[in-house]
PDB file of C-alpha atoms (C1' of nucleotides) in Angstrom:
ATOM      1  CA  MET A  24      11.843   0.256   4.663  1.00  0.00           C
ATOM      2  CA  ARG A  25      13.527   1.664   1.668  1.00  0.00           C
ATOM      3  CA  ALA A  26      15.376  -1.896   0.647  1.00  0.00           C
ATOM      4  CA  GLN A  27      12.117  -3.628   0.940  1.00  0.00           C
ATOM      5  CA  GLN A  28      10.251  -1.061  -1.020  1.00  0.00           C
ATOM      6  CA  ARG A  29      12.875  -1.665  -3.597  1.00  0.00           C
ATOM      7  CA  VAL A  30      12.687  -5.206  -3.862  1.00  0.00           C
ATOM      8  CA  LEU A  31       8.909  -5.291  -3.474  1.00  0.00           C
ATOM      9  CA  ALA A  32       8.247  -3.191  -6.355  1.00  0.00           C
ATOM     10  CA  ALA A  33      10.437  -5.015  -8.719  1.00  0.00           C
ATOM     11  CA  ILE A  34       8.754  -8.236  -8.105  1.00  0.00           C
ATOM     12  CA  GLU A  35       5.666  -6.686  -8.510  1.00  0.00           C
ATOM     13  CA  LYS A  36       6.819  -5.255 -11.595  1.00  0.00           C
ATOM     14  CA  ASP A  37       7.858  -8.670 -12.703  1.00  0.00           C
ATOM     15  CA  PHE A  38       4.629 -10.124 -12.001  1.00  0.00           C
ATOM     16  CA  LYS A  39       3.042  -7.072 -14.342  1.00  0.00           C
ATOM     17  CA  THR A  40       5.572  -8.017 -16.721  1.00  0.00           C
ATOM     18  CA  ALA A  41       4.565 -11.446 -17.054  1.00  0.00           C
ATOM     19  CA  GLY A  42       0.874 -10.762 -17.267  1.00  0.00           C
ATOM     20  CA  LEU A  43       0.445 -12.115 -13.852  1.00  0.00           C
ATOM     21  CA  PRO A  44      -1.666 -10.790 -10.631  1.00  0.00           C
ATOM     22  CA  PRO A  45      -0.229  -9.292  -7.519  1.00  0.00           C
ATOM     23  CA  LEU A  46       1.940 -10.970  -4.952  1.00  0.00           C
ATOM     24  CA  GLY A  47      -1.188 -11.067  -2.659  1.00  0.00           C
ATOM     25  CA  TRP A  48      -2.621 -13.779  -4.461  1.00  0.00           C
ATOM     26  CA  TYR A  49       0.419 -15.701  -4.681  1.00  0.00           C
ATOM     27  CA  ASP A  50       0.519 -15.191  -0.857  1.00  0.00           C
ATOM     28  CA  VAL A  51      -2.915 -16.343  -0.310  1.00  0.00           C
ATOM     29  CA  LEU A  52      -3.207 -19.224  -2.841  1.00  0.00           C
ATOM     30  CA  TRP A  53       0.297 -20.808  -1.264  1.00  0.00           C
ATOM     31  CA  GLU A  54      -1.555 -21.074   1.803  1.00  0.00           C
ATOM     32  CA  LEU A  55      -3.959 -22.615   0.584  1.00  0.00           C
ATOM     33  CA  VAL A  56      -2.179 -25.291  -1.688  1.00  0.00           C
ATOM     34  CA  LYS A  57      -0.088 -25.650   1.899  1.00  0.00           C
ATOM     35  CA  ALA A  58      -2.616 -26.399   3.829  1.00  0.00           C
ATOM     36  CA  ASP A  59      -4.704 -29.794   4.532  1.00  0.00           C
ATOM     37  CA  ALA A  60      -7.090 -30.149   2.114  1.00  0.00           C
ATOM     38  CA  GLY A  61      -6.262 -27.134   0.235  1.00  0.00           C
ATOM     39  CA  ARG A  62      -8.602 -25.474   2.369  1.00  0.00           C
ATOM     40  CA  LEU A  63      -8.547 -22.499   5.005  1.00  0.00           C
ATOM     41  CA  ARG A  64     -10.722 -20.444   6.811  1.00  0.00           C
ATOM     42  CA  PRO A  65     -10.423 -16.856   6.128  1.00  0.00           C
ATOM     43  CA  PHE A  66      -9.501 -16.262   9.596  1.00  0.00           C
ATOM     44  CA  GLU A  67      -6.570 -18.723   8.962  1.00  0.00           C
ATOM     45  CA  ILE A  68      -5.528 -17.234   6.392  1.00  0.00           C
ATOM     46  CA  GLU A  69      -5.311 -13.795   7.974  1.00  0.00           C
ATOM     47  CA  ALA A  70      -3.415 -14.884  10.480  1.00  0.00           C
ATOM     48  CA  ARG A  71      -0.782 -16.539   8.112  1.00  0.00           C
ATOM     49  CA  THR A  72      -0.412 -13.583   5.489  1.00  0.00           C
ATOM     50  CA  LEU A  73      -1.172 -10.556   7.737  1.00  0.00           C
ATOM     51  CA  LEU A  74      -3.868  -9.389   5.090  1.00  0.00           C
ATOM     52  CA  ALA A  75      -6.312  -7.126   7.255  1.00  0.00           C
ATOM     53  CA  GLN A  76      -9.982  -8.883   7.410  1.00  0.00           C
ATOM     54  CA  TYR A  77     -11.600  -6.733   5.010  1.00  0.00           C
ATOM     55  CA  ASN A  78      -8.827  -6.904   2.651  1.00  0.00           C
ATOM     56  CA  LEU A  79      -8.761 -10.671   2.832  1.00  0.00           C
ATOM     57  CA  SER A  80     -12.355 -10.703   2.477  1.00  0.00           C
ATOM     58  CA  ARG A  81     -12.600  -8.942  -1.038  1.00  0.00           C
ATOM     59  CA  LEU A  82      -9.163 -10.680  -1.957  1.00  0.00           C
ATOM     60  CA  ILE A  83     -11.212 -14.155  -2.015  1.00  0.00           C
ATOM     61  CA  ASP A  84     -13.771 -12.310  -3.889  1.00  0.00           C
ATOM     62  CA  ARG A  85     -11.715 -11.577  -6.705  1.00  0.00           C
ATOM     63  CA  LEU A  86      -9.820 -15.211  -6.600  1.00  0.00           C
ATOM     64  CA  GLU A  87     -13.235 -16.656  -6.666  1.00  0.00           C
ATOM     65  CA  LYS A  88     -14.115 -14.381  -9.467  1.00  0.00           C
ATOM     66  CA  GLU A  89     -11.074 -15.513 -11.818  1.00  0.00           C
ATOM     67  CA  GLY A  90     -11.990 -19.282 -10.642  1.00  0.00           C
ATOM     68  CA  LEU A  91      -8.628 -19.728  -8.414  1.00  0.00           C
ATOM     69  CA  VAL A  92     -10.568 -20.518  -5.117  1.00  0.00           C
ATOM     70  CA  ARG A  93     -14.176 -21.470  -4.146  1.00  0.00           C
ATOM     71  CA  ARG A  94     -15.998 -20.634  -0.832  1.00  0.00           C
ATOM     72  CA  GLU A  95     -17.601 -23.955   0.515  1.00  0.00           C
ATOM     73  CA  ALA A  96     -19.979 -24.086   3.903  1.00  0.00           C
ATOM     74  CA  TYR A  97     -18.441 -24.740   7.060  1.00  0.00           C
ATOM     75  CA  ASP A  98     -20.795 -27.337   8.434  1.00  0.00           C
ATOM     76  CA  GLU A  99     -19.772 -26.876  12.263  1.00  0.00           C
ATOM     77  CA  ASP A 100     -20.222 -23.036  12.409  1.00  0.00           C
ATOM     78  CA  ALA A 101     -22.626 -21.624   9.748  1.00  0.00           C
ATOM     79  CA  ARG A 102     -20.934 -18.116  10.418  1.00  0.00           C
ATOM     80  CA  GLY A 103     -17.912 -19.472   8.800  1.00  0.00           C
ATOM     81  CA  CYS A 104     -16.701 -20.777   5.556  1.00  0.00           C
ATOM     82  CA  TRP A 105     -14.145 -22.781   3.502  1.00  0.00           C
ATOM     83  CA  VAL A 106     -11.731 -21.051   1.219  1.00  0.00           C
ATOM     84  CA  VAL A 107     -10.907 -23.949  -1.530  1.00  0.00           C
ATOM     85  CA  VAL A 108      -8.189 -23.870  -3.722  1.00  0.00           C
ATOM     86  CA  THR A 109      -9.394 -25.267  -6.853  1.00  0.00           C
ATOM     87  CA  ASP A 110      -7.369 -26.733  -9.658  1.00  0.00           C
ATOM     88  CA  ALA A 111      -7.273 -23.779 -11.651  1.00  0.00           C
ATOM     89  CA  GLY A 112      -5.913 -21.982  -8.683  1.00  0.00           C
ATOM     90  CA  ARG A 113      -3.165 -24.631  -7.985  1.00  0.00           C
ATOM     91  CA  ALA A 114      -1.902 -24.075 -11.492  1.00  0.00           C
ATOM     92  CA  MET A 115      -1.812 -20.398 -11.033  1.00  0.00           C
ATOM     93  CA  ARG A 116       0.190 -21.074  -7.851  1.00  0.00           C
ATOM     94  CA  ALA A 117       2.648 -23.029  -9.769  1.00  0.00           C
ATOM     95  CA  LEU A 118       2.648 -20.655 -12.701  1.00  0.00           C
ATOM     96  CA  MET A 119       3.336 -17.569 -10.469  1.00  0.00           C
ATOM     97  CA  TRP A 120       6.118 -19.184  -8.795  1.00  0.00           C
ATOM     98  CA  GLU A 121       7.865 -19.725 -12.061  1.00  0.00           C
ATOM     99  CA  THR A 122       8.284 -15.801 -12.028  1.00  0.00           C
ATOM    100  CA  TYR A 123       8.434 -15.012  -8.481  1.00  0.00           C
ATOM    101  CA  SER A 124      11.499 -17.426  -7.841  1.00  0.00           C
ATOM    102  CA  ARG A 125      13.660 -15.592 -10.468  1.00  0.00           C
ATOM    103  CA  SER A 126      12.372 -12.378  -9.044  1.00  0.00           C
ATOM    104  CA  ILE A 127      13.588 -13.709  -5.582  1.00  0.00           C
ATOM    105  CA  GLU A 128      17.005 -14.794  -6.853  1.00  0.00           C
ATOM    106  CA  THR A 129      17.463 -11.820  -8.986  1.00  0.00           C
ATOM    107  CA  HIS A 130      16.366  -9.092  -6.560  1.00  0.00           C
ATOM    108  CA  VAL A 131      17.685 -10.642  -3.430  1.00  0.00           C
ATOM    109  CA  GLY A 132      19.574 -13.993  -4.015  1.00  0.00           C
ATOM    110  CA  ALA A 133      21.941 -12.615  -6.366  1.00  0.00           C
ATOM    111  CA  LYS A 134      22.995  -9.995  -3.799  1.00  0.00           C
ATOM    112  CA  LEU A 135      23.944 -11.979  -0.983  1.00  0.00           C
ATOM    113  CA  SER A 136      26.202 -14.885  -0.432  1.00  0.00           C
ATOM    114  CA  GLU A 137      24.504 -18.077   1.203  1.00  0.00           C
ATOM    115  CA  GLN A 138      26.232 -17.195   4.628  1.00  0.00           C
ATOM    116  CA  GLU A 139      24.884 -13.610   4.337  1.00  0.00           C
ATOM    117  CA  ALA A 140      21.279 -14.799   3.578  1.00  0.00           C
ATOM    118  CA  LYS A 141      21.392 -16.968   6.834  1.00  0.00           C
ATOM    119  CA  THR A 142      22.976 -13.798   9.069  1.00  0.00           C
ATOM    120  CA  PHE A 143      19.873 -11.824   7.516  1.00  0.00           C
ATOM    121  CA  ALA A 144      17.008 -14.422   7.898  1.00  0.00           C
ATOM    122  CA  ALA A 145      18.310 -14.768  11.436  1.00  0.00           C
ATOM    123  CA  LEU A 146      18.170 -10.774  12.258  1.00  0.00           C
ATOM    124  CA  LEU A 147      14.829 -10.489  10.355  1.00  0.00           C
ATOM    125  CA  SER A 148      13.359 -13.188  12.577  1.00  0.00           C
ATOM    126  CA  LYS A 149      14.301 -11.160  15.195  1.00  0.00           C
ATOM    127  CA  LEU A 150      12.205  -7.861  14.562  1.00  0.00           C
ATOM    128  CA  PHE A 151       8.712 -10.271  15.093  1.00  0.00           C
TER     129      PHE A 151
ATOM    130  CA  MET B  19       8.555  -8.825   3.572  1.00  0.00           C
ATOM    131  CA  ARG B  20       6.809  -9.898   6.677  1.00  0.00           C
ATOM    132  CA  ALA B  21       9.059  -8.265   9.209  1.00  0.00           C
ATOM    133  CA  GLN B  22       8.585  -4.987   7.148  1.00  0.00           C
ATOM    134  CA  GLN B  23       4.932  -5.311   6.985  1.00  0.00           C
ATOM    135  CA  ARG B  24       4.759  -5.573  10.632  1.00  0.00           C
ATOM    136  CA  VAL B  25       7.069  -2.710  11.640  1.00  0.00           C
ATOM    137  CA  LEU B  26       5.916  -0.322   9.248  1.00  0.00           C
ATOM    138  CA  ALA B  27       2.102  -1.490  10.865  1.00  0.00           C
ATOM    139  CA  ALA B  28       3.477  -0.964  14.042  1.00  0.00           C
ATOM    140  CA  ILE B  29       4.658   2.401  13.381  1.00  0.00           C
ATOM    141  CA  GLU B  30       1.786   3.598  11.819  1.00  0.00           C
ATOM    142  CA  LYS B  31      -0.314   2.766  14.477  1.00  0.00           C
ATOM    143  CA  ASP B  32       1.968   4.554  16.769  1.00  0.00           C
ATOM    144  CA  PHE B  33       1.527   7.725  14.261  1.00  0.00           C
ATOM    145  CA  LYS B  34      -2.155   7.183  14.179  1.00  0.00           C
ATOM    146  CA  THR B  35      -2.717   6.484  18.071  1.00  0.00           C
ATOM    147  CA  ALA B  36      -0.835   9.762  18.566  1.00  0.00           C
ATOM    148  CA  GLY B  37      -3.459  11.657  16.049  1.00  0.00           C
ATOM    149  CA  LEU B  38      -0.322  12.303  13.327  1.00  0.00           C
ATOM    150  CA  PRO B  39      -0.484  11.775  10.387  1.00  0.00           C
ATOM    151  CA  PRO B  40       0.936   8.735   8.370  1.00  0.00           C
ATOM    152  CA  LEU B  41       4.660   8.069   7.669  1.00  0.00           C
ATOM    153  CA  GLY B  42       4.717   9.374   4.313  1.00  0.00           C
ATOM    154  CA  TRP B  43       4.460  12.767   5.264  1.00  0.00           C
ATOM    155  CA  TYR B  44       7.367  12.555   7.493  1.00  0.00           C
ATOM    156  CA  ASP B  45       9.581  11.508   4.795  1.00  0.00           C
ATOM    157  CA  VAL B  46       8.259  14.310   2.403  1.00  0.00           C
ATOM    158  CA  LEU B  47       9.088  16.926   5.401  1.00  0.00           C
ATOM    159  CA  TRP B  48      12.326  15.487   6.329  1.00  0.00           C
ATOM    160  CA  GLU B  49      13.953  15.576   2.822  1.00  0.00           C
ATOM    161  CA  LEU B  50      12.752  19.418   2.918  1.00  0.00           C
ATOM    162  CA  VAL B  51      14.011  19.987   6.094  1.00  0.00           C
ATOM    163  CA  LYS B  52      17.303  18.597   5.620  1.00  0.00           C
ATOM    164  CA  ALA B  53      17.465  20.491   2.125  1.00  0.00           C
ATOM    165  CA  ASP B  54      18.970  23.653   1.351  1.00  0.00           C
ATOM    166  CA  ALA B  55      16.557  26.595   2.262  1.00  0.00           C
ATOM    167  CA  GLY B  56      13.881  24.115   3.282  1.00  0.00           C
ATOM    168  CA  ARG B  57      12.775  23.637  -0.720  1.00  0.00           C
ATOM    169  CA  LEU B  58      13.424  20.905  -3.258  1.00  0.00           C
ATOM    170  CA  ARG B  59      11.525  20.416  -6.484  1.00  0.00           C
ATOM    171  CA  PRO B  60       9.162  17.673  -7.002  1.00  0.00           C
ATOM    172  CA  PHE B  61      11.327  15.447  -8.942  1.00  0.00           C
ATOM    173  CA  GLU B  62      14.066  15.760  -6.121  1.00  0.00           C
ATOM    174  CA  ILE B  63      11.614  14.349  -3.605  1.00  0.00           C
ATOM    175  CA  GLU B  64      10.397  11.712  -5.758  1.00  0.00           C
ATOM    176  CA  ALA B  65      14.093  10.674  -6.367  1.00  0.00           C
ATOM    177  CA  ARG B  66      14.723  10.563  -2.534  1.00  0.00           C
ATOM    178  CA  THR B  67      11.725   9.079  -1.362  1.00  0.00           C
ATOM    179  CA  LEU B  68      10.651   6.418  -4.081  1.00  0.00           C
ATOM    180  CA  LEU B  69       7.484   7.910  -4.140  1.00  0.00           C
ATOM    181  CA  ALA B  70       5.527   7.605  -7.372  1.00  0.00           C
ATOM    182  CA  GLN B  71       5.686  10.813  -9.490  1.00  0.00           C
ATOM    183  CA  TYR B  72       1.357  10.914  -9.130  1.00  0.00           C
ATOM    184  CA  ASN B  73       1.347  10.207  -5.749  1.00  0.00           C
ATOM    185  CA  LEU B  74       3.769  12.785  -4.660  1.00  0.00           C
ATOM    186  CA  SER B  75       1.979  15.170  -6.572  1.00  0.00           C
ATOM    187  CA  ARG B  76      -1.276  14.469  -4.439  1.00  0.00           C
ATOM    188  CA  LEU B  77       0.780  14.046  -1.289  1.00  0.00           C
ATOM    189  CA  ILE B  78       1.834  17.772  -1.692  1.00  0.00           C
ATOM    190  CA  ASP B  79      -1.442  18.846  -2.359  1.00  0.00           C
ATOM    191  CA  ARG B  80      -2.583  17.483   1.109  1.00  0.00           C
ATOM    192  CA  LEU B  81       0.821  18.869   2.882  1.00  0.00           C
ATOM    193  CA  GLU B  82      -0.066  22.001   0.848  1.00  0.00           C
ATOM    194  CA  LYS B  83      -3.867  21.869   2.190  1.00  0.00           C
ATOM    195  CA  GLU B  84      -2.696  21.615   5.999  1.00  0.00           C
ATOM    196  CA  GLY B  85      -0.113  24.204   5.199  1.00  0.00           C
ATOM    197  CA  LEU B  86       3.065  22.068   6.319  1.00  0.00           C
ATOM    198  CA  VAL B  87       4.388  23.170   2.679  1.00  0.00           C
ATOM    199  CA  ARG B  88       4.067  25.780  -0.012  1.00  0.00           C
ATOM    200  CA  ARG B  89       4.125  25.522  -3.623  1.00  0.00           C
ATOM    201  CA  GLU B  90       6.546  28.702  -5.370  1.00  0.00           C
ATOM    202  CA  ALA B  91       7.192  29.585  -8.819  1.00  0.00           C
ATOM    203  CA  TYR B  92      10.513  27.925  -9.819  1.00  0.00           C
ATOM    204  CA  ASP B  93      12.069  30.967 -12.312  1.00  0.00           C
ATOM    205  CA  GLU B  94      14.738  28.914 -14.699  1.00  0.00           C
ATOM    206  CA  ASP B  95      11.767  26.877 -15.773  1.00  0.00           C
ATOM    207  CA  ALA B  96       8.012  27.603 -15.989  1.00  0.00           C
ATOM    208  CA  ARG B  97       7.126  23.822 -15.775  1.00  0.00           C
ATOM    209  CA  GLY B  98       8.657  23.582 -12.751  1.00  0.00           C
ATOM    210  CA  CYS B  99       8.085  24.381  -8.757  1.00  0.00           C
ATOM    211  CA  TRP B 100       9.575  24.740  -5.887  1.00  0.00           C
ATOM    212  CA  VAL B 101       8.196  22.855  -2.285  1.00  0.00           C
ATOM    213  CA  VAL B 102       9.133  24.786  -0.058  1.00  0.00           C
ATOM    214  CA  VAL B 103       8.824  23.759   3.982  1.00  0.00           C
ATOM    215  CA  THR B 104       6.709  25.984   6.201  1.00  0.00           C
ATOM    216  CA  ASP B 105       7.272  27.002   9.879  1.00  0.00           C
ATOM    217  CA  ALA B 106       4.189  24.703  10.679  1.00  0.00           C
ATOM    218  CA  GLY B 107       6.110  21.495   8.462  1.00  0.00           C
ATOM    219  CA  ARG B 108       8.936  21.843  10.653  1.00  0.00           C
ATOM    220  CA  ALA B 109       7.024  21.919  13.678  1.00  0.00           C
ATOM    221  CA  MET B 110       5.140  18.884  12.296  1.00  0.00           C
ATOM    222  CA  ARG B 111       8.030  17.025  11.488  1.00  0.00           C
ATOM    223  CA  ALA B 112       9.787  17.580  14.773  1.00  0.00           C
ATOM    224  CA  LEU B 113       6.628  16.486  16.805  1.00  0.00           C
ATOM    225  CA  MET B 114       6.296  13.364  14.559  1.00  0.00           C
ATOM    226  CA  TRP B 115       9.931  12.336  15.041  1.00  0.00           C
ATOM    227  CA  GLU B 116       8.981  12.121  18.869  1.00  0.00           C
ATOM    228  CA  THR B 117       6.649   9.618  18.027  1.00  0.00           C
ATOM    229  CA  TYR B 118       8.603   7.870  15.574  1.00  0.00           C
ATOM    230  CA  SER B 119      11.780   8.066  17.022  1.00  0.00           C
ATOM    231  CA  ARG B 120      10.106   6.033  20.069  1.00  0.00           C
ATOM    232  CA  SER B 121       8.781   3.359  17.497  1.00  0.00           C
ATOM    233  CA  ILE B 122      11.893   2.716  15.944  1.00  0.00           C
ATOM    234  CA  GLU B 123      13.594   2.261  19.342  1.00  0.00           C
ATOM    235  CA  THR B 124      10.511  -0.119  20.442  1.00  0.00           C
ATOM    236  CA  HIS B 125      10.209  -2.066  17.124  1.00  0.00           C
ATOM    237  CA  VAL B 126      13.918  -2.169  15.839  1.00  0.00           C
ATOM    238  CA  GLY B 127      16.353  -0.914  18.251  1.00  0.00           C
ATOM    239  CA  ALA B 128      15.079  -3.102  21.361  1.00  0.00           C
ATOM    240  CA  LYS B 129      14.999  -6.088  19.271  1.00  0.00           C
ATOM    241  CA  LEU B 130      18.530  -5.831  17.720  1.00  0.00           C
ATOM    242  CA  SER B 131      21.940  -5.302  19.736  1.00  0.00           C
ATOM    243  CA  GLU B 132      24.190  -2.569  18.675  1.00  0.00           C
ATOM    244  CA  GLN B 133      26.604  -5.620  16.373  1.00  0.00           C
ATOM    245  CA  GLU B 134      23.341  -6.583  14.935  1.00  0.00           C
ATOM    246  CA  ALA B 135      21.831  -3.452  14.014  1.00  0.00           C
ATOM    247  CA  LYS B 136      25.089  -2.739  12.209  1.00  0.00           C
ATOM    248  CA  THR B 137      25.167  -5.962  10.380  1.00  0.00           C
ATOM    249  CA  PHE B 138      21.582  -5.739   9.402  1.00  0.00           C
ATOM    250  CA  ALA B 139      22.147  -2.447   8.190  1.00  0.00           C
ATOM    251  CA  ALA B 140      25.407  -3.628   5.941  1.00  0.00           C
ATOM    252  CA  LEU B 141      22.771  -6.307   4.586  1.00  0.00           C
ATOM    253  CA  LEU B 142      20.060  -4.097   3.739  1.00  0.00           C
ATOM    254  CA  SER B 143      22.297  -1.906   2.038  1.00  0.00           C
ATOM    255  CA  LYS B 144      23.112  -4.562  -0.376  1.00  0.00           C
ATOM    256  CA  LEU B 145      19.869  -4.963  -1.616  1.00  0.00           C
ATOM    257  CA  PHE B 146      19.830  -1.702  -3.475  1.00  0.00           C
TER     258      PHE B 146
ATOM    259  C1'  DC C  14      13.195  29.454 -36.527  1.00  0.00           C
ATOM    260  C1'  DC C  15      10.595  25.402 -35.846  1.00  0.00           C
ATOM    261  C1'  DA C  16       8.507  20.844 -35.898  1.00  0.00           C
ATOM    262  C1'  DA C  17       9.399  17.081 -33.391  1.00  0.00           C
ATOM    263  C1'  DT C  18      10.697  15.264 -29.203  1.00  0.00           C
ATOM    264  C1'  DA C  19      11.355  15.275 -24.132  1.00  0.00           C
ATOM    265  C1'  DT C  20      10.749  16.836 -19.221  1.00  0.00           C
ATOM    266  C1'  DA C  21       7.939  18.534 -15.371  1.00  0.00           C
ATOM    267  C1'  DT C  22       3.777  18.171 -13.015  1.00  0.00           C
ATOM    268  C1'  DA C  23      -1.267  17.430 -13.099  1.00  0.00           C
ATOM    269  C1'  DT C  24      -5.418  14.854 -13.350  1.00  0.00           C
ATOM    270  C1'  DG C  25      -9.536  11.781 -14.951  1.00  0.00           C
ATOM    271  C1'  DC C  26     -11.251   7.253 -13.832  1.00  0.00           C
ATOM    272  C1'  DA C  27     -11.015   2.571 -12.138  1.00  0.00           C
ATOM    273  C1'  DG C  28      -9.377  -0.727  -8.393  1.00  0.00           C
ATOM    274  C1'  DT C  29      -7.565  -0.703  -3.489  1.00  0.00           C
ATOM    275  C1'  DT C  30      -7.664   0.009   0.783  1.00  0.00           C
ATOM    276  C1'  DG C  31      -8.984   1.613   5.801  1.00  0.00           C
ATOM    277  C1'  DC C  32     -12.388   2.276   8.778  1.00  0.00           C
ATOM    278  C1'  DA C  33     -16.721   1.540  11.010  1.00  0.00           C
ATOM    279  C1'  DT C  34     -20.648  -0.952  11.016  1.00  0.00           C
ATOM    280  C1'  DC C  35     -23.405  -4.698   9.722  1.00  0.00           C
ATOM    281  C1'  DT C  36     -25.478  -9.586   9.638  1.00  0.00           C
ATOM    282  C1'  DA C  37     -25.567 -13.570  10.975  1.00  0.00           C
ATOM    283  C1'  DC C  38     -24.681 -17.023  13.930  1.00  0.00           C
ATOM    284  C1'  DT C  39     -22.436 -18.746  18.701  1.00  0.00           C
ATOM    285  C1'  DT C  40     -21.127 -18.990  23.522  1.00  0.00           C
ATOM    286  C1'  DT C  41     -21.768 -17.527  28.080  1.00  0.00           C
ATOM    287  C1'  DG C  42     -23.457 -17.166  32.182  1.00  0.00           C
ATOM    288  C1'  DA C  43     -27.254 -15.631  35.756  1.00  0.00           C
TER     289       DA C  43
ATOM    290  C1'  DT D  12     -33.561 -20.664  28.847  1.00  0.00           C
ATOM    291  C1'  DC D  13     -32.685 -16.411  27.240  1.00  0.00           C
ATOM    292  C1'  DA D  14     -30.604 -11.845  27.057  1.00  0.00           C
ATOM    293  C1'  DA D  15     -25.798 -10.065  26.713  1.00  0.00           C
ATOM    294  C1'  DA D  16     -21.476 -10.508  24.787  1.00  0.00           C
ATOM    295  C1'  DG D  17     -18.265 -12.271  21.338  1.00  0.00           C
ATOM    296  C1'  DT D  18     -16.979 -13.796  16.700  1.00  0.00           C
ATOM    297  C1'  DA D  19     -16.829 -14.916  11.534  1.00  0.00           C
ATOM    298  C1'  DG D  20     -17.367 -12.766   7.604  1.00  0.00           C
ATOM    299  C1'  DA D  21     -19.142  -9.023   4.347  1.00  0.00           C
ATOM    300  C1'  DT D  22     -20.114  -4.243   3.203  1.00  0.00           C
ATOM    301  C1'  DG D  23     -20.981   0.834   2.459  1.00  0.00           C
ATOM    302  C1'  DC D  24     -18.112   4.638   2.051  1.00  0.00           C
ATOM    303  C1'  DA D  25     -14.075   7.612   1.725  1.00  0.00           C
ATOM    304  C1'  DA D  26      -9.144   8.165   1.105  1.00  0.00           C
ATOM    305  C1'  DC D  27      -5.769   6.668  -1.489  1.00  0.00           C
ATOM    306  C1'  DT D  28      -3.105   4.134  -5.246  1.00  0.00           C
ATOM    307  C1'  DG D  29      -1.822   2.936 -10.143  1.00  0.00           C
ATOM    308  C1'  DC D  30      -2.508   4.022 -14.753  1.00  0.00           C
ATOM    309  C1'  DA D  31      -2.533   6.841 -18.791  1.00  0.00           C
ATOM    310  C1'  DT D  32      -2.766  10.694 -20.437  1.00  0.00           C
ATOM    311  C1'  DA D  33      -3.230  15.909 -20.115  1.00  0.00           C
ATOM    312  C1'  DT D  34      -0.892  20.477 -19.933  1.00  0.00           C
ATOM    313  C1'  DA D  35       2.191  23.129 -20.228  1.00  0.00           C
ATOM    314  C1'  DT D  36       7.142  24.497 -20.861  1.00  0.00           C
ATOM    315  C1'  DA D  37      12.237  23.310 -23.033  1.00  0.00           C
ATOM    316  C1'  DT D  38      15.266  21.070 -25.769  1.00  0.00           C
ATOM    317  C1'  DT D  39      16.954  19.819 -29.933  1.00  0.00           C
ATOM    318  C1'  DG D  40      18.021  18.556 -34.784  1.00  0.00           C
ATOM    319  C1'  DG D  41      17.215  20.121 -39.330  1.00  0.00           C
TER     320       DG D  41
END
DNA sequence: CCAATATATATGCAGTTGCATCTACTTTGA
DNA sequence: TCAAAGTAGATGCAACTGCATATATATTGG
């Protein structure tokens, strides 16, 4: 708990210092960029990011307000919608990654050897 | 991040199901119970728990309102105060531990061998 | 000794979260 | 075929957080 708290705080601080939005934005943008056609249904993002439904709904609002994503109709089911990443969203994702990757290297990578990192990842995956 | 998020969510859910307050309360109560005379200065709790100063200030308000701690004057420095754990606070800490220890066992202990847990702890400690 | 600076804690405000519930469809099954 | 149940997503409200700043007291250098 403590280790995660410190690492996460350090990463968020790096984002803030760089004038970038918080980590949650990155997670959503990244899922969208990875996804087919750069779009996902909200419930798919929810499952991939572990964000709560009501939080995600409002996070999408914020991303949309910044022009990083766009909601589009989902024809097969009028209840649903697509969340589509815009070019600005892709650019923001890439920009955030510059800071994020450095943060990961600084706050995690530099503190573990290659072998330790592998062991660590294996142990973490057991906690699912 | 993901593993911690899941484990923490599971633990918080266990507390909620048991009708108990959130994990943050436990952390503060436990620091106080461990401390000499069951009391600490707010800034000492802050350092031990990684809570932000303004969050801790208000968490103490809530604990005080529930009668789990009490603020007392700190004579050597009129700016400061003691936070003293009450008997009710000690009882709550003990009660929470019943749920918490089971949660840890379920969500972490059961998923790692003794040896793995040791390795895990050693790796986590490198991230400080 | 005192003005400037530093420290300990609290708090107003705006933004975020959690909870419960709402709306708007879809699916199911008698 | 239609009422009941289920699902996708949004939202009002209260609690919590972060930020900036306030308040009150201590310390320090000239």
